[in-house]
Amino acid sequence: SYVGNTAYILVTSSVTWYDAQSYCRQHHTDLASARSLTEYQLILKPMTGVATHVWIGLFREPWKWSDQANLTINLWMLKKPDDALGNQNCGYISNGLAADAQCSDIMPFFCHKIVYPRRQWTIKVRVQSNQDVNDPMVKEAILEK
């Protein structure tokens, strides 16, 4: 799923929150975070029929996204986060809502990555010289400017 220049990737391998974060940072950008309800809905879209509990980039310090951005939308299940088992410092989503869990639990996870569109530029140059523009030295001098 995409929003703007961000793609969301569901990884179905079950790992701990920290292993998920490492994987996302190595292969993509980071664990998925949602700055808006639109972004959150795009994260949820690929979950249909795939997984019931999925790590996202929520962690407690207080609750923030793994890229240090503040949590600005309420995604929590009723009465969550509750730290019921103690040391529940990582966040996951289930049935469209977020909850807290111990970071050592294992589950699939969502990554996000920044997608940079490929752009091609055409530049017209008017040369006011009697030099040969196909000469490699002249080409290099033009490109440096």
Short mmCIF file of C-alpha atoms in Angstrom, two decimals:
data_model
loop_
_atom_site.label_atom_id
_atom_site.label_comp_id
_atom_site.label_asym_id
_atom_site.label_seq_id
_atom_site.Cartn_x
_atom_site.Cartn_y
_atom_site.Cartn_z
CA SER A 1 0.00 0.00 0.00
CA TYR A 2 1.17 3.55 -0.74
CA VAL A 3 0.44 7.00 0.63
CA GLY A 4 2.39 9.88 -0.84
CA ASN A 5 5.94 8.62 -1.15
CA THR A 6 5.61 5.93 1.55
CA ALA A 7 5.08 2.22 0.84
CA TYR A 8 3.90 -0.23 3.54
CA ILE A 9 5.20 -3.79 3.47
CA LEU A 10 3.78 -6.71 5.45
CA VAL A 11 6.48 -9.24 6.42
CA THR A 12 4.86 -12.53 7.41
CA SER A 13 7.86 -14.00 9.28
CA SER A 14 7.23 -13.96 13.04
CA VAL A 15 9.98 -12.27 15.06
CA THR A 16 10.42 -10.10 18.16
CA TRP A 17 9.73 -6.35 17.94
CA TYR A 18 13.45 -5.51 18.00
CA ASP A 19 14.25 -8.07 15.29
CA ALA A 20 11.41 -6.62 13.21
CA GLN A 21 12.82 -3.13 13.69
CA SER A 22 16.31 -4.29 12.66
CA TYR A 23 14.94 -6.00 9.56
CA CYS A 24 12.91 -2.97 8.52
CA ARG A 25 15.83 -0.60 9.02
CA GLN A 26 18.16 -2.87 7.07
CA HIS A 27 15.84 -3.65 4.14
CA HIS A 28 13.40 -0.73 4.06
CA THR A 29 13.23 2.42 6.22
CA ASP A 30 11.73 1.46 9.61
CA LEU A 31 8.79 -0.26 11.26
CA ALA A 32 5.51 1.19 10.03
CA SER A 33 4.23 4.35 11.65
CA ALA A 34 1.02 6.28 11.01
CA ARG A 35 0.87 10.05 11.21
CA SER A 36 -2.77 10.13 10.11
CA LEU A 37 -5.83 7.90 9.89
CA THR A 38 -5.26 7.66 6.12
CA GLU A 39 -1.79 6.21 6.69
CA TYR A 40 -3.15 3.87 9.36
CA GLN A 41 -5.86 2.57 7.02
CA LEU A 42 -3.21 1.83 4.38
CA ILE A 43 -1.23 -0.16 6.93
CA LEU A 44 -4.34 -2.20 7.78
CA LYS A 45 -5.31 -2.93 4.17
CA PRO A 46 -2.91 -5.86 3.50
CA MET A 47 -3.77 -7.49 6.86
CA THR A 48 -7.13 -8.83 5.71
CA GLY A 49 -7.03 -12.60 6.14
CA VAL A 50 -3.24 -12.70 6.61
CA ALA A 51 -2.35 -12.14 10.25
CA THR A 52 -4.20 -11.30 13.44
CA HIS A 53 -1.36 -9.68 15.42
CA VAL A 54 1.26 -7.57 13.64
CA TRP A 55 4.08 -5.45 15.06
CA ILE A 56 4.11 -1.78 14.12
CA GLY A 57 6.57 0.92 15.11
CA LEU A 58 4.98 1.81 18.46
CA PHE A 59 7.08 1.65 21.62
CA ARG A 60 6.83 3.15 25.08
CA GLU A 61 9.15 5.96 26.13
CA PRO A 62 6.34 7.39 26.46
CA TRP A 63 4.41 5.88 23.53
CA LYS A 64 6.05 7.06 20.31
CA TRP A 65 6.86 5.75 16.86
CA SER A 66 10.19 3.99 16.38
CA ASP A 67 11.47 6.99 14.38
CA GLN A 68 10.89 9.11 17.54
CA ALA A 69 7.79 10.88 16.16
CA ASN A 70 4.99 11.49 18.65
CA LEU A 71 1.84 9.38 18.55
CA THR A 72 -0.79 11.90 17.44
CA ILE A 73 -3.81 9.69 16.69
CA ASN A 74 -5.68 7.35 19.03
CA LEU A 75 -5.30 3.81 17.71
CA TRP A 76 -5.70 1.91 20.98
CA MET A 77 -8.11 -0.89 21.81
CA LEU A 78 -10.44 -0.19 24.72
CA LYS A 79 -8.48 -0.10 28.01
CA LYS A 80 -5.12 -0.32 26.19
CA PRO A 81 -2.27 0.18 26.68
CA ASP A 82 -2.49 -1.48 30.08
CA ASP A 83 0.92 -3.11 30.68
CA ALA A 84 -1.04 -6.04 32.14
CA LEU A 85 1.89 -8.48 32.06
CA GLY A 86 4.48 -5.87 32.96
CA ASN A 87 7.20 -4.67 30.62
CA GLN A 88 4.76 -4.38 27.69
CA ASN A 89 6.70 -1.69 25.87
CA CYS A 90 6.01 -2.52 22.22
CA GLY A 91 2.91 -1.99 20.10
CA TYR A 92 1.06 -4.22 17.67
CA ILE A 93 -2.22 -4.06 15.79
CA SER A 94 -5.01 -6.60 15.87
CA ASN A 95 -8.45 -6.28 14.30
CA GLY A 96 -7.67 -2.72 13.30
CA LEU A 97 -6.64 -1.43 16.73
CA ALA A 98 -3.38 -1.12 18.65
CA ALA A 99 -2.39 -2.85 21.88
CA ASP A 100 0.74 -3.26 23.97
CA ALA A 101 2.80 -6.44 24.27
CA GLN A 102 6.15 -7.62 25.55
CA CYS A 103 8.80 -6.88 22.94
CA SER A 104 10.01 -10.49 23.14
CA ASP A 105 6.69 -11.82 21.78
CA ILE A 106 6.92 -12.98 18.19
CA MET A 107 4.60 -11.95 15.37
CA PRO A 108 4.65 -10.72 11.76
CA PHE A 109 5.34 -7.04 11.22
CA PHE A 110 4.88 -4.01 8.99
CA CYS A 111 7.74 -2.01 7.52
CA HIS A 112 7.54 1.21 5.63
CA LYS A 113 9.90 2.65 3.09
CA ILE A 114 10.29 5.97 1.39
CA VAL A 115 9.81 5.65 -2.35
CA TYR A 116 11.58 8.22 -4.48
CA PRO A 117 10.00 8.58 -7.91
CA ARG A 118 12.43 8.41 -10.78
CA ARG A 119 12.61 11.68 -12.62
CA GLN A 120 14.25 12.43 -15.90
CA TRP A 121 15.24 15.97 -16.74
CA THR A 122 15.78 17.39 -20.20
CA ILE A 123 17.90 20.51 -20.33
CA LYS A 124 18.43 22.59 -23.43
CA VAL A 125 21.75 24.35 -23.65
CA ARG A 126 22.73 27.00 -26.15
CA VAL A 127 26.46 27.08 -26.72
CA GLN A 128 27.99 30.37 -27.76
CA SER A 129 31.39 29.10 -28.71
CA ASN A 130 33.22 27.64 -31.65
CA GLN A 131 34.35 24.64 -29.55
CA ASP A 132 33.13 21.15 -30.45
CA VAL A 133 30.43 20.23 -27.88
CA ASN A 134 31.07 16.53 -28.59
CA ASP A 135 34.65 16.85 -27.35
CA PRO A 136 34.82 14.90 -24.01
CA MET A 137 36.64 17.75 -22.25
CA VAL A 138 34.03 20.29 -23.39
CA LYS A 139 31.18 17.94 -22.32
CA GLU A 140 32.73 17.57 -18.88
CA ALA A 141 33.13 21.34 -18.52
CA ILE A 142 29.46 21.87 -19.50
CA LEU A 143 28.23 19.27 -16.98
CA GLU A 144 30.27 20.85 -14.19
CA LYS A 145 28.40 24.12 -14.70
#
